[in-house]
Amino acid sequence: MGWSLGREDATITEWERSDGYATVRLRERGDGRFVVRLDVMEQAADDRAYDRVVLDERDAAEERAAAWREERDLD
């Protein structure tokens, strides 16, 4: 199952997995750093998971978000 962009604005970019049971969110904090969050719900076919990292650079945050989407893709 693929991922689709669910929200993209000046602060938050969020992807949702096509089964609706997982999201990856990237947001800029007030201090200019970036938070990337993975949330896989209990009903998902794969294991429940929650992870969050804070990174200094947007490029690194985008790479982490892409890696989580690839790792949690159900195709």
PDB file of C-alpha atoms in Angstrom:
ATOM      1  CA  MET A   1       0.000   0.000   0.000  1.00  0.00           C
ATOM      2  CA  GLY A   2       1.287   3.420  -0.862  1.00  0.00           C
ATOM      3  CA  TRP A   3       1.419   6.675   0.976  1.00  0.00           C
ATOM      4  CA  SER A   4      -0.375   9.883   0.066  1.00  0.00           C
ATOM      5  CA  LEU A   5       0.237  13.438   1.133  1.00  0.00           C
ATOM      6  CA  GLY A   6      -2.549  14.275   3.553  1.00  0.00           C
ATOM      7  CA  ARG A   7      -1.468  17.756   4.617  1.00  0.00           C
ATOM      8  CA  GLU A   8       1.150  20.226   3.510  1.00  0.00           C
ATOM      9  CA  ASP A   9       1.327  23.805   4.713  1.00  0.00           C
ATOM     10  CA  ALA A  10       3.926  26.232   6.028  1.00  0.00           C
ATOM     11  CA  THR A  11       4.426  24.229   9.237  1.00  0.00           C
ATOM     12  CA  ILE A  12       3.307  20.596   8.793  1.00  0.00           C
ATOM     13  CA  THR A  13       3.723  17.954   6.134  1.00  0.00           C
ATOM     14  CA  GLU A  14       1.896  14.691   6.826  1.00  0.00           C
ATOM     15  CA  TRP A  15       1.640  11.458   4.848  1.00  0.00           C
ATOM     16  CA  GLU A  16      -1.021   8.811   5.426  1.00  0.00           C
ATOM     17  CA  ARG A  17      -0.690   5.176   4.430  1.00  0.00           C
ATOM     18  CA  SER A  18      -3.441   3.990   2.087  1.00  0.00           C
ATOM     19  CA  ASP A  19      -4.901   1.623   4.721  1.00  0.00           C
ATOM     20  CA  GLY A  20      -5.390   4.602   7.061  1.00  0.00           C
ATOM     21  CA  TYR A  21      -3.522   2.928   9.934  1.00  0.00           C
ATOM     22  CA  ALA A  22      -0.210   4.796   9.744  1.00  0.00           C
ATOM     23  CA  THR A  23       0.969   8.396   9.445  1.00  0.00           C
ATOM     24  CA  VAL A  24       4.317  10.133   9.195  1.00  0.00           C
ATOM     25  CA  ARG A  25       4.401  13.818  10.121  1.00  0.00           C
ATOM     26  CA  LEU A  26       7.158  16.382   9.676  1.00  0.00           C
ATOM     27  CA  ARG A  27       6.830  19.774  11.332  1.00  0.00           C
ATOM     28  CA  GLU A  28       9.035  22.734  12.029  1.00  0.00           C
ATOM     29  CA  ARG A  29       9.390  23.714  15.661  1.00  0.00           C
ATOM     30  CA  GLY A  30       9.489  27.276  16.949  1.00  0.00           C
ATOM     31  CA  ASP A  31      13.256  27.037  17.444  1.00  0.00           C
ATOM     32  CA  GLY A  32      13.833  26.181  13.757  1.00  0.00           C
ATOM     33  CA  ARG A  33      14.496  22.478  14.322  1.00  0.00           C
ATOM     34  CA  PHE A  34      12.322  19.747  12.815  1.00  0.00           C
ATOM     35  CA  VAL A  35      10.266  16.965  14.413  1.00  0.00           C
ATOM     36  CA  VAL A  36       9.476  13.782  12.501  1.00  0.00           C
ATOM     37  CA  ARG A  37       6.848  11.455  13.973  1.00  0.00           C
ATOM     38  CA  LEU A  38       5.790   7.933  12.995  1.00  0.00           C
ATOM     39  CA  ASP A  39       2.450   6.637  14.295  1.00  0.00           C
ATOM     40  CA  VAL A  40       1.186   3.147  13.409  1.00  0.00           C
ATOM     41  CA  MET A  41      -2.157   2.322  15.031  1.00  0.00           C
ATOM     42  CA  GLU A  42      -3.004  -0.914  16.822  1.00  0.00           C
ATOM     43  CA  GLN A  43      -5.385  -2.091  14.092  1.00  0.00           C
ATOM     44  CA  ALA A  44      -2.619  -2.071  11.464  1.00  0.00           C
ATOM     45  CA  ALA A  45      -1.551  -5.322   9.819  1.00  0.00           C
ATOM     46  CA  ASP A  46       2.034  -4.625  10.921  1.00  0.00           C
ATOM     47  CA  ASP A  47       3.103  -3.969  14.520  1.00  0.00           C
ATOM     48  CA  ARG A  48       1.918  -0.918  16.439  1.00  0.00           C
ATOM     49  CA  ALA A  49       4.659   1.699  16.604  1.00  0.00           C
ATOM     50  CA  TYR A  50       5.308   5.256  17.687  1.00  0.00           C
ATOM     51  CA  ASP A  51       8.571   7.071  17.222  1.00  0.00           C
ATOM     52  CA  ARG A  52       9.642  10.702  17.249  1.00  0.00           C
ATOM     53  CA  VAL A  53      12.949  12.354  16.452  1.00  0.00           C
ATOM     54  CA  VAL A  54      14.128  15.969  16.459  1.00  0.00           C
ATOM     55  CA  LEU A  55      16.611  16.985  13.772  1.00  0.00           C
ATOM     56  CA  ASP A  56      18.445  20.229  13.030  1.00  0.00           C
ATOM     57  CA  GLU A  57      18.056  20.233   9.235  1.00  0.00           C
ATOM     58  CA  ARG A  58      14.933  19.894   7.080  1.00  0.00           C
ATOM     59  CA  ASP A  59      16.790  17.652   4.597  1.00  0.00           C
ATOM     60  CA  ALA A  60      17.613  15.170   7.364  1.00  0.00           C
ATOM     61  CA  ALA A  61      14.001  15.276   8.573  1.00  0.00           C
ATOM     62  CA  GLU A  62      12.711  14.596   5.052  1.00  0.00           C
ATOM     63  CA  GLU A  63      15.125  11.653   4.724  1.00  0.00           C
ATOM     64  CA  ARG A  64      13.918  10.170   8.034  1.00  0.00           C
ATOM     65  CA  ALA A  65      10.270  10.587   6.969  1.00  0.00           C
ATOM     66  CA  ALA A  66      10.983   8.881   3.631  1.00  0.00           C
ATOM     67  CA  ALA A  67      12.810   6.010   5.358  1.00  0.00           C
ATOM     68  CA  TRP A  68       9.898   5.404   7.732  1.00  0.00           C
ATOM     69  CA  ARG A  69       7.421   5.412   4.841  1.00  0.00           C
ATOM     70  CA  GLU A  70       9.571   2.908   2.965  1.00  0.00           C
ATOM     71  CA  GLU A  71       9.999   0.679   6.042  1.00  0.00           C
ATOM     72  CA  ARG A  72       6.248   0.709   6.794  1.00  0.00           C
ATOM     73  CA  ASP A  73       4.953   0.376   3.232  1.00  0.00           C
ATOM     74  CA  LEU A  74       2.709  -2.676   2.886  1.00  0.00           C
ATOM     75  CA  ASP A  75       3.309  -3.358  -0.847  1.00  0.00           C
TER      76      ASP A  75
END
